[in-house]
Amino acid sequence: MDRAHYSYLMLTVVFLLSMTSVSCGAGERSPSNRIVGGPCEYREYTGKATVVSVRPRELRDRDPRPNYEQYEVRFIFHPDETIRERHGQVEGREFLLLQRNSRYPGPAFLRKYGIEEGTVLDGSVKVITKGTCTPVLFDFPLINLDGHSGNED
């Protein structure tokens, strides 16, 4: 291969590599301002959640923490006003209280927040009005759902 063909080949390879990196980065944003599933907008409805059951959760063989005592906490949310969005109507439906890391609460978490059957929690439900994010989100300001696993004292 002569020098002219080699130079042409190298320029073609460099061009293709540069185009690949440009196309891979197109439309992507830096991690600090990346939009995933959004932008989303929500309408918030205040109300109260009543805990209807607190039951030990049976662990499965594939659970990553086999010695972690877990509880299924189920609640019904009662909004202070009628929810306008049909997809956000929560009345009469049971929901599972999970920590934001998707873990079930442990005994220390239940003790810390006084969660037992019949407990009433002030909170709100956020119903999506725009975007493709989670359609319904619950928030309980007096409970830190970002906290520890709930198994430590």
Coordinates of C-alpha atoms in Angstrom, one line a residue:
M1 CA 0.0 0.0 0.0
D2 CA 1.5 3.3 -1.0
R3 CA 1.7 6.4 1.2
A4 CA -1.4 8.2 -0.4
H5 CA -3.6 5.2 0.1
Y6 CA -2.4 4.8 3.7
S7 CA -3.1 8.5 4.4
Y8 CA -6.6 8.2 2.9
L9 CA -7.3 5.1 4.9
M10 CA -6.1 6.7 8.2
L11 CA -8.2 9.9 7.5
T12 CA -11.3 7.7 6.8
V13 CA -10.8 5.8 10.1
V14 CA -10.3 9.0 12.1
F15 CA -13.4 10.5 10.4
L16 CA -15.5 7.5 11.2
L17 CA -14.3 7.3 14.8
S18 CA -15.0 11.0 15.3
M19 CA -18.5 10.6 13.8
T20 CA -19.2 7.7 16.1
S21 CA -18.3 9.7 19.2
V22 CA -20.5 12.6 18.0
S23 CA -23.5 10.5 17.3
C24 CA -23.2 8.6 20.6
G25 CA -23.1 11.9 22.5
A26 CA -26.0 13.5 20.5
G27 CA -28.9 14.2 22.7
E28 CA -27.2 13.1 25.9
R29 CA -26.7 15.6 28.7
S30 CA -24.2 15.6 31.5
P31 CA -25.2 13.4 34.5
S32 CA -25.9 16.5 36.6
N33 CA -28.7 17.7 34.3
R34 CA -29.8 14.6 32.6
I35 CA -33.6 14.2 32.2
V36 CA -34.8 10.7 32.6
G37 CA -38.4 10.0 31.9
G38 CA -39.4 13.6 32.0
P39 CA -39.7 16.5 32.3
C40 CA -42.7 15.6 34.5
E41 CA -45.2 17.6 36.4
Y42 CA -47.4 16.6 39.2
R43 CA -50.5 17.9 41.0
E44 CA -50.4 17.4 44.8
Y45 CA -53.3 16.4 47.0
T46 CA -53.0 16.4 50.8
G47 CA -54.6 13.9 52.9
K48 CA -54.1 11.1 55.4
A49 CA -52.9 7.5 55.1
T50 CA -54.3 4.8 57.4
V51 CA -52.1 1.8 57.9
V52 CA -54.3 -1.3 57.4
S53 CA -51.8 -4.0 57.9
V54 CA -48.2 -4.7 59.1
R55 CA -47.1 -8.2 58.5
P56 CA -43.7 -9.9 58.5
R57 CA -42.5 -10.5 55.0
E58 CA -41.4 -14.0 54.0
L59 CA -37.9 -14.0 52.7
R60 CA -37.1 -15.7 49.5
D61 CA -34.0 -17.7 48.7
R62 CA -32.7 -15.0 46.4
D63 CA -33.1 -12.1 48.9
P64 CA -29.7 -10.4 49.2
R65 CA -29.9 -10.0 53.0
P66 CA -31.3 -13.2 54.4
N67 CA -31.1 -12.1 58.0
Y68 CA -32.9 -8.8 57.4
E69 CA -36.3 -8.8 59.2
Q70 CA -38.8 -7.1 56.8
Y71 CA -42.4 -6.0 57.1
E72 CA -45.1 -5.4 54.5
V73 CA -46.8 -2.2 55.5
R74 CA -50.0 -1.6 53.6
F75 CA -52.0 1.7 53.7
I76 CA -55.1 3.3 52.2
F77 CA -54.8 7.0 51.3
H78 CA -57.7 9.4 51.9
P79 CA -57.3 12.7 50.0
D80 CA -58.7 15.9 51.5
E81 CA -60.3 16.7 48.1
T82 CA -61.4 14.8 45.0
I83 CA -58.5 13.8 42.7
R84 CA -59.3 15.1 39.3
E85 CA -57.0 12.8 37.3
R86 CA -58.7 9.5 36.6
H87 CA -55.4 7.6 36.6
G88 CA -54.6 9.0 40.1
Q89 CA -57.7 7.9 41.9
V90 CA -56.4 6.2 45.0
E91 CA -59.5 5.9 47.1
G92 CA -60.2 2.4 48.4
R93 CA -56.9 1.0 47.0
E94 CA -54.2 -0.4 49.2
F95 CA -50.6 0.6 48.7
L96 CA -47.3 -0.7 50.0
L97 CA -45.0 1.5 52.1
L98 CA -41.5 1.0 50.9
Q99 CA -38.3 3.0 51.6
R100 CA -36.9 4.9 48.6
N101 CA -34.3 2.3 48.1
S102 CA -37.2 -0.2 47.5
R103 CA -36.5 -2.0 50.7
Y104 CA -39.2 -3.1 53.1
P105 CA -39.1 -1.4 56.5
G106 CA -37.6 -3.3 59.4
P107 CA -38.5 -3.3 63.1
A108 CA -36.5 -0.3 64.1
F109 CA -38.1 1.8 61.3
L110 CA -41.6 0.7 62.5
R111 CA -40.7 1.6 66.2
K112 CA -39.2 4.9 65.3
Y113 CA -42.3 6.1 63.5
G114 CA -44.9 4.3 65.6
I115 CA -46.2 2.4 62.6
E116 CA -48.7 -0.3 63.4
E117 CA -52.1 -1.2 62.2
G118 CA -54.5 1.8 62.6
T119 CA -51.7 4.4 62.5
V120 CA -52.8 7.5 60.6
L121 CA -50.1 9.4 58.7
D122 CA -50.3 13.0 57.4
G123 CA -49.1 13.1 53.8
S124 CA -49.8 13.8 50.2
V125 CA -50.2 12.0 46.9
K126 CA -48.6 13.5 43.8
V127 CA -50.5 12.6 40.6
I128 CA -48.7 13.0 37.3
T129 CA -50.1 15.6 34.9
K130 CA -47.3 15.7 32.3
G131 CA -44.5 13.4 31.3
T132 CA -43.7 9.7 31.6
C133 CA -42.5 9.4 35.2
T134 CA -44.1 7.4 38.0
P135 CA -47.9 8.1 37.8
V136 CA -48.6 8.3 41.6
L137 CA -46.1 9.2 44.4
F138 CA -46.8 9.4 48.1
D139 CA -45.0 11.7 50.5
F140 CA -45.1 11.5 54.3
P141 CA -43.2 14.5 55.7
L142 CA -42.8 13.1 59.2
I143 CA -41.2 9.9 57.9
N144 CA -37.7 9.7 56.5
L145 CA -38.0 7.1 53.7
D146 CA -34.4 7.8 52.8
G147 CA -33.2 6.6 56.2
H148 CA -31.5 3.5 57.4
S149 CA -32.7 0.0 56.4
G150 CA -34.9 -0.1 59.5
N151 CA -33.2 -3.1 61.0
E152 CA -30.6 -1.2 63.1
D153 CA -31.3 0.2 66.5

